[in-house]
mmCIF file of C-alpha atoms in Angstrom:
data_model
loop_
_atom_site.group_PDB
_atom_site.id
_atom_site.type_symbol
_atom_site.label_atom_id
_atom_site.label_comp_id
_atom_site.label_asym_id
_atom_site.label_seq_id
_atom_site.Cartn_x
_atom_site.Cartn_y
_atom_site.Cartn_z
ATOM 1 C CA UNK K 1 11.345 -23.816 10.374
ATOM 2 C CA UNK K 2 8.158 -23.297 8.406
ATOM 3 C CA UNK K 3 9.148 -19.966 7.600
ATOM 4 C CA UNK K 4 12.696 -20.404 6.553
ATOM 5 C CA UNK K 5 11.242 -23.028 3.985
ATOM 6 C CA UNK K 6 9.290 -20.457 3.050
ATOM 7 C CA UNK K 7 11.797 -17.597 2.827
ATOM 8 C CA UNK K 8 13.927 -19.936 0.770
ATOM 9 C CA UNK K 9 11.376 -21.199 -1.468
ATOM 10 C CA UNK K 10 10.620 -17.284 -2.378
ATOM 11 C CA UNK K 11 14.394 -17.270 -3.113
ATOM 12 C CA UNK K 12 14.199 -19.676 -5.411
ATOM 13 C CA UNK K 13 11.267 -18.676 -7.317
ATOM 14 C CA UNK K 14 12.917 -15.278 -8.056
ATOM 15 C CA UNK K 15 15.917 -16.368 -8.572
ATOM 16 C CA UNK K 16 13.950 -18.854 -11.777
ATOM 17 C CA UNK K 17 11.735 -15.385 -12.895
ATOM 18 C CA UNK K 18 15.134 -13.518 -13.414
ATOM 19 C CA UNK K 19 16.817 -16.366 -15.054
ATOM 20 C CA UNK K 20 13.929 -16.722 -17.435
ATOM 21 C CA UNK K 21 13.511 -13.114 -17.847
ATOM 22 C CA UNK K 22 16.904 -13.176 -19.144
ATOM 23 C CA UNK K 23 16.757 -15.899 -21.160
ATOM 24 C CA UNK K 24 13.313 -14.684 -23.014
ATOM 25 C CA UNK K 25 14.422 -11.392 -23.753
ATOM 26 C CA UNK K 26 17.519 -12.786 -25.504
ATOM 27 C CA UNK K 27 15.472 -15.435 -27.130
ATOM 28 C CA UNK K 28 11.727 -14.895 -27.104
ATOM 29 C CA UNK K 29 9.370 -17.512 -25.974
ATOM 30 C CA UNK K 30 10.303 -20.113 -29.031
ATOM 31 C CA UNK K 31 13.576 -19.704 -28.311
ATOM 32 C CA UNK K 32 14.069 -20.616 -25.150
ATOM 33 C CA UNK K 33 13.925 -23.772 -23.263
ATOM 34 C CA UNK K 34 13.640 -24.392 -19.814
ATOM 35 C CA UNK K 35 17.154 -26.106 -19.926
ATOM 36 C CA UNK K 36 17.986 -22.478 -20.594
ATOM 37 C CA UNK K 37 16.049 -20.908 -18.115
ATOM 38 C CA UNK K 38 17.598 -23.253 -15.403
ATOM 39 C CA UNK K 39 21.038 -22.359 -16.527
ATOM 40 C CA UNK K 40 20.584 -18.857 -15.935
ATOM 41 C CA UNK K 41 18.741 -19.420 -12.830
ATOM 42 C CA UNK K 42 21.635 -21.084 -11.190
ATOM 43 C CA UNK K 43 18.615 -23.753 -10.233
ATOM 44 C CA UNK K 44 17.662 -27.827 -10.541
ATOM 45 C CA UNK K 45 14.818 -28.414 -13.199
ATOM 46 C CA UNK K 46 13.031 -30.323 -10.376
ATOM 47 C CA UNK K 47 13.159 -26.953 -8.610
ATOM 48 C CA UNK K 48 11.835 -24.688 -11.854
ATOM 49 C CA UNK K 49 8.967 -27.541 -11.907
ATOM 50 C CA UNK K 50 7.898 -26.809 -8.489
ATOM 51 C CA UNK K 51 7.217 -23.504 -8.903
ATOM 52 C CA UNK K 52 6.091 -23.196 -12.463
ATOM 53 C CA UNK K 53 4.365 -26.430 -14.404
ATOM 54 C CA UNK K 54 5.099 -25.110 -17.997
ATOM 55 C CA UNK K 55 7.114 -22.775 -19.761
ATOM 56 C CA UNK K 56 4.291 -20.444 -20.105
ATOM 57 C CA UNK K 57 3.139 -20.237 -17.070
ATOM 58 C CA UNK K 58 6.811 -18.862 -16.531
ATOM 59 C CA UNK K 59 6.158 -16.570 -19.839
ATOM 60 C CA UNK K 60 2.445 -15.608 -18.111
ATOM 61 C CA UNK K 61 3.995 -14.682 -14.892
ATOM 62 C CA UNK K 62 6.373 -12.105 -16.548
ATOM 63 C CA UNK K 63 3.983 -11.234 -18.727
ATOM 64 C CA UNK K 64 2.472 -9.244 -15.269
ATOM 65 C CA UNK K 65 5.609 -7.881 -14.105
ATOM 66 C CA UNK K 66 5.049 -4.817 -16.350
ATOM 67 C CA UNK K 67 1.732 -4.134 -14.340
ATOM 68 C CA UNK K 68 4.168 -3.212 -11.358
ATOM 69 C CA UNK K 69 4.525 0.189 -13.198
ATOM 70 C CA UNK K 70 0.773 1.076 -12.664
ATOM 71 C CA UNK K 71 -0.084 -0.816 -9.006
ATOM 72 C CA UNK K 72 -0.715 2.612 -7.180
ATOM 73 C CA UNK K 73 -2.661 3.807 -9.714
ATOM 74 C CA UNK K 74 -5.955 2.699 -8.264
ATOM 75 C CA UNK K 75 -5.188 4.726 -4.941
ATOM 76 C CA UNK K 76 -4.364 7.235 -6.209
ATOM 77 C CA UNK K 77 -6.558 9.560 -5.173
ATOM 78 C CA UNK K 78 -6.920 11.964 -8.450
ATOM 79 C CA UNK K 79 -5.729 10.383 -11.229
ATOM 80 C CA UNK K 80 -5.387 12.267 -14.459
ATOM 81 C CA UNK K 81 -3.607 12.846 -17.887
ATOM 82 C CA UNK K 82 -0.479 13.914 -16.315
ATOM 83 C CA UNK K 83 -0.770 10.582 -13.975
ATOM 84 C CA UNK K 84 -0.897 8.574 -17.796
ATOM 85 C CA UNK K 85 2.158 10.852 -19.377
ATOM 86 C CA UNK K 86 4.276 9.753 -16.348
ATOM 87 C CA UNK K 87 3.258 5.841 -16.675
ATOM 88 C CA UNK K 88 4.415 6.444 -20.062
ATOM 89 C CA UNK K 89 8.105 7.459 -18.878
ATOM 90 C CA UNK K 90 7.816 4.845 -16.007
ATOM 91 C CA UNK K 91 7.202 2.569 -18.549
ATOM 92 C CA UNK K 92 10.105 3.478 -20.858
ATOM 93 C CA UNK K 93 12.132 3.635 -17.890
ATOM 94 C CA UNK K 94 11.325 -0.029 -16.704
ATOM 95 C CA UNK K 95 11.931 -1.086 -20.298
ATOM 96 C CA UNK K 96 15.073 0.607 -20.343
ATOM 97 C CA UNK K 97 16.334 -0.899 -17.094
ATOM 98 C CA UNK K 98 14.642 -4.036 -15.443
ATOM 99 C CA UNK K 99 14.948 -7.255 -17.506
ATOM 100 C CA UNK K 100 11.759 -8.139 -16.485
ATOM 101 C CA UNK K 101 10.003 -5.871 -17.829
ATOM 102 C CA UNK K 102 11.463 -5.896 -21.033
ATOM 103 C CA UNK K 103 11.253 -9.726 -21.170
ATOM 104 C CA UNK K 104 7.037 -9.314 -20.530
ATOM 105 C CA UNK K 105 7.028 -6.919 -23.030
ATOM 106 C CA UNK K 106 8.480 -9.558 -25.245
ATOM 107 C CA UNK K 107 6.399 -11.857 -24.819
ATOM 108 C CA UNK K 108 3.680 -9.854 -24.986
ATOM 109 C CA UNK K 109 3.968 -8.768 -28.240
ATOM 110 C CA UNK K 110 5.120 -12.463 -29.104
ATOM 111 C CA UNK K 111 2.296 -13.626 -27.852
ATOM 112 C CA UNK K 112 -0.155 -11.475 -29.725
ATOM 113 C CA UNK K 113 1.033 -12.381 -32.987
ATOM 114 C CA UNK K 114 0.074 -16.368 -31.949
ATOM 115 C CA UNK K 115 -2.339 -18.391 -33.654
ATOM 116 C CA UNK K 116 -4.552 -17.834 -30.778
ATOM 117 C CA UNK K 117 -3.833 -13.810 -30.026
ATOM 118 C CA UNK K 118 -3.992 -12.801 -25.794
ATOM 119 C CA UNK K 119 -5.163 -9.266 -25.618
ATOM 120 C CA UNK K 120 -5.697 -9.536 -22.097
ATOM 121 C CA UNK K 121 -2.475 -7.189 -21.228
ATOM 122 C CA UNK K 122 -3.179 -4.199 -24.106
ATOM 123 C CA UNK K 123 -6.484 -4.539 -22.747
ATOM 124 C CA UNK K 124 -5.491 -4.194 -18.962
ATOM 125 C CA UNK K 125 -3.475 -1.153 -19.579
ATOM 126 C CA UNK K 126 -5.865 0.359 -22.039
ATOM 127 C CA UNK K 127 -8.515 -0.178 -18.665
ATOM 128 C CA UNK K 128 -5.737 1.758 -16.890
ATOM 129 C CA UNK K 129 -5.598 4.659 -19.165
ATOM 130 C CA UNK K 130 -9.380 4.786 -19.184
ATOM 131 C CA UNK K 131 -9.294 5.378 -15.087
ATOM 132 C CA UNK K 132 -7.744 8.034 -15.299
ATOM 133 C CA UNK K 133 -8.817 9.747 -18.668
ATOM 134 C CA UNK K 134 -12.018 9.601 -17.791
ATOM 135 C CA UNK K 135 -11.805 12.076 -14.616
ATOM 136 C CA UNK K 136 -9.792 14.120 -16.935
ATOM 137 C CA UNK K 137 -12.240 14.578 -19.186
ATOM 138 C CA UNK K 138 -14.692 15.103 -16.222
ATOM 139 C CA UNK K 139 -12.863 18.373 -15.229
ATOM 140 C CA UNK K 140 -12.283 19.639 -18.347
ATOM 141 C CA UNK K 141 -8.488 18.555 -19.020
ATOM 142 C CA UNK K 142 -10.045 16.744 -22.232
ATOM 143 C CA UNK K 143 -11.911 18.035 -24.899
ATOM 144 C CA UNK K 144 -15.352 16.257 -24.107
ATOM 145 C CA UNK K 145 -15.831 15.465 -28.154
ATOM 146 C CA UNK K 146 -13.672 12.888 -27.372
ATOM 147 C CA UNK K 147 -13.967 9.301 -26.704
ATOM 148 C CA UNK K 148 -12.107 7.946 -23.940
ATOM 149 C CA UNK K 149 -11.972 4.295 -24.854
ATOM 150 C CA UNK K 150 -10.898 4.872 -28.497
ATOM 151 C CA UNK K 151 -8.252 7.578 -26.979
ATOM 152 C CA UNK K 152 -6.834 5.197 -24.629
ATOM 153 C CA UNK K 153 -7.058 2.578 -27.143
ATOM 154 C CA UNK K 154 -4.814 5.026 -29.649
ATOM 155 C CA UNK K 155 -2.310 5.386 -26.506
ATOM 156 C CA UNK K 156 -1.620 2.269 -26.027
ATOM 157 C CA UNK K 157 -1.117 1.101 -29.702
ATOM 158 C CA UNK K 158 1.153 4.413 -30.025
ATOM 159 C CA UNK K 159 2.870 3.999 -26.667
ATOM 160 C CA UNK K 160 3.319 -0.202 -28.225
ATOM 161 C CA UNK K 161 4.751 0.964 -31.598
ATOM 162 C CA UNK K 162 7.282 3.938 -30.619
ATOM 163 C CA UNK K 163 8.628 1.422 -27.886
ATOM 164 C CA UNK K 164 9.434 -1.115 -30.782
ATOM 165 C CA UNK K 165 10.589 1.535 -32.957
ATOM 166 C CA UNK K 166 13.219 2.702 -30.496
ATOM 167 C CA UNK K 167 13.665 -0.924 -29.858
ATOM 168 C CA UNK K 168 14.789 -1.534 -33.208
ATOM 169 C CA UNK K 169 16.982 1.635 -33.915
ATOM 170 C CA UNK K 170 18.735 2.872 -30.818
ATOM 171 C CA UNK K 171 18.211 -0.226 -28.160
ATOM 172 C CA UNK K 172 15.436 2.021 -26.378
ATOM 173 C CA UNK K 173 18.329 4.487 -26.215
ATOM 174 C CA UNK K 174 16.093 7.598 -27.217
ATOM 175 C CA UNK K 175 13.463 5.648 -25.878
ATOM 176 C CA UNK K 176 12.279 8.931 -23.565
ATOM 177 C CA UNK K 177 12.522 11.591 -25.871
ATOM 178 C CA UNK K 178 10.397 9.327 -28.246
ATOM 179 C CA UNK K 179 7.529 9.258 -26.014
ATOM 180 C CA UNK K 180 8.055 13.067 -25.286
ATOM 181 C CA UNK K 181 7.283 13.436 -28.948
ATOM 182 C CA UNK K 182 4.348 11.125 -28.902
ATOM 183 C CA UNK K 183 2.764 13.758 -25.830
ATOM 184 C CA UNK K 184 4.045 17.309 -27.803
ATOM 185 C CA UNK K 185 2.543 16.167 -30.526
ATOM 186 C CA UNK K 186 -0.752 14.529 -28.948
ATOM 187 C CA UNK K 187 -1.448 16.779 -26.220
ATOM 188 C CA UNK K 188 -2.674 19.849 -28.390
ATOM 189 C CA UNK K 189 -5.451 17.278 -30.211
ATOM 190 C CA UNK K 190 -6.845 16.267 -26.643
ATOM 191 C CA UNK K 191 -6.865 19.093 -24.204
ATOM 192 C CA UNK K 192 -8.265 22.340 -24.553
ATOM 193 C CA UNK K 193 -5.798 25.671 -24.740
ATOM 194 C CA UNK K 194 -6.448 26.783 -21.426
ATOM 195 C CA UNK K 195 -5.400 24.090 -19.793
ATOM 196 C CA UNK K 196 -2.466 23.259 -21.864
ATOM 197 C CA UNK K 197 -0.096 24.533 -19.291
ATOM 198 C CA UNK K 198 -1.147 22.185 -16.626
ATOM 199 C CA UNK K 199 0.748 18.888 -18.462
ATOM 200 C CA UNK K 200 4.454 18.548 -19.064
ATOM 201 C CA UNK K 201 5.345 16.216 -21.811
ATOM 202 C CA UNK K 202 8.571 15.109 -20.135
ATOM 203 C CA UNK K 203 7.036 13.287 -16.966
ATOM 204 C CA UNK K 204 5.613 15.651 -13.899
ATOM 205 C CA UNK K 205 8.623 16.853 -11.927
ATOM 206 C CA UNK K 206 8.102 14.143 -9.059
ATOM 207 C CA UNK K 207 8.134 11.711 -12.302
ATOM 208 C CA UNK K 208 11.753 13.134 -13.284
ATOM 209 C CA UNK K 209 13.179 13.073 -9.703
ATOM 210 C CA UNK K 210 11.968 9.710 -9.288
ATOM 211 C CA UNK K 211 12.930 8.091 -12.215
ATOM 212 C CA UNK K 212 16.255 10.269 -12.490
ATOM 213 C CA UNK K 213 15.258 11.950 -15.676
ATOM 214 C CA UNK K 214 17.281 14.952 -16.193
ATOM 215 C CA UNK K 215 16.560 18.019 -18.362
ATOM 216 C CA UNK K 216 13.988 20.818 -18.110
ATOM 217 C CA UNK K 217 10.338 20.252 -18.816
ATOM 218 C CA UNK K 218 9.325 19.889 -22.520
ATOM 219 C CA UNK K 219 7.436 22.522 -24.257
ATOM 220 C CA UNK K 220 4.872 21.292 -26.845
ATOM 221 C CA UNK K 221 6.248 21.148 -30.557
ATOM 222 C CA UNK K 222 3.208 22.827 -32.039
ATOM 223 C CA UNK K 223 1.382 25.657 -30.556
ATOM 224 C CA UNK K 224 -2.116 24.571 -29.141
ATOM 225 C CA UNK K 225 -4.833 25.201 -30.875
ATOM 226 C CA UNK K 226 -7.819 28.169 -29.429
ATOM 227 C CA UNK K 227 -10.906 26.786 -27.910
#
């Protein structure tokens, strides 16, 4: 009986995290109230209360749903550049199609423009990029004049801006080729000539299966650079 309570409780608490996803990435954190949220929750207020004290604890909690995208990163057992590029496209791809990630993302960026700024998230994924840059860098797939934090630091801010961008013009439409543009015309600044070959702007081909990307690899838009 314990359990059922249980199973049903869970029920319920996703059932209020996809009602309030909705209703914060129609209306952003001001404008949305938890009357709202309960209406598209199909769920009591009493029951939203249970579950979540506040409306920002709500707005926290789907603030880490984007952090599904890069869970398996830290088993991964060789992490790279090309395992960043294809966060990238996982990334455009969750924004493209799960409502909870694109209602984090809101808030995200709502909440960094508060009084009271929270750059705990940039700074989680910019910890992300970091663990697996630096290995890169280790074995040569990154010029070793550069600095790893400030690179992954540039990443995210760029990755941050051409989402809103595409956002803003095309609904995230060309949301993918965007970010293939962002690696064409990074990936001849950061990685030596040799090894140039080794990184395919469009996602890595298990990326594209997975995430249904079709096309054939990208080239770079500018030829690399010698050594």
């Amino acid at each position: 009986m314990a359990r059922v309570r249980q199973e049903r409780a869970e029920i319920t608490r996703q059932a209020i995290l996809d009602g309030a996803a909705i209703a914060f990435d129609r209306s952003g954190f001001g404008g949305t109230s938890l009357s709202d949220v309960v209406k598209h929750a199909g769920v009591t207020k009493g029951a939203l209360y249970f579950h979540f004290p506040s409306k920002e604890a709500l707005a926290r909690t789907l603030m880490d749903e984007q952090f599904k995208v890069s869970q398996d990163v830290p088993v991964i057992e060789d992490p790279g550049l090309q395992t960043v590029i294809d966060l990238t496209h996982q990334m455009a791809a969750g924004l493209r199609s799960n409502v909870r990630i694109r209602a984090g993302i809101r808030l995200v960026i709502e909440f960094g423009s508060f009084t009271h700024p929270d750059p705990s998230p940039y700074d989680a994924w910019i910890d992300t990029c970091v663990h697996c840059l630096t290995p890169a860098r280790d074995r040569g797939d990154v010029m070793p004049s550069h600095d790893i934090q400030d690179l992954s630091t540039f990443l995210i801010g760029s990755f941050t801006g051409i989402q809103v961008t595409s956002h803003v013009r095309t609904g995230r439409e060309d949301l993918h080729a965007r970010v293939v543009d962002l690696w064409n015309y990074l990936l001849p600044g950061i990685v030596p000539a040799r090894r140039m070959h080794l990184f395919d702007p469009s996602g890595s081909h298990a990326c594209r299966t997975e995430l249904g990307l079709t096309g054939t690899p990208a080239t770079p838009a500018t030829p690399p650079a010698t050594d």
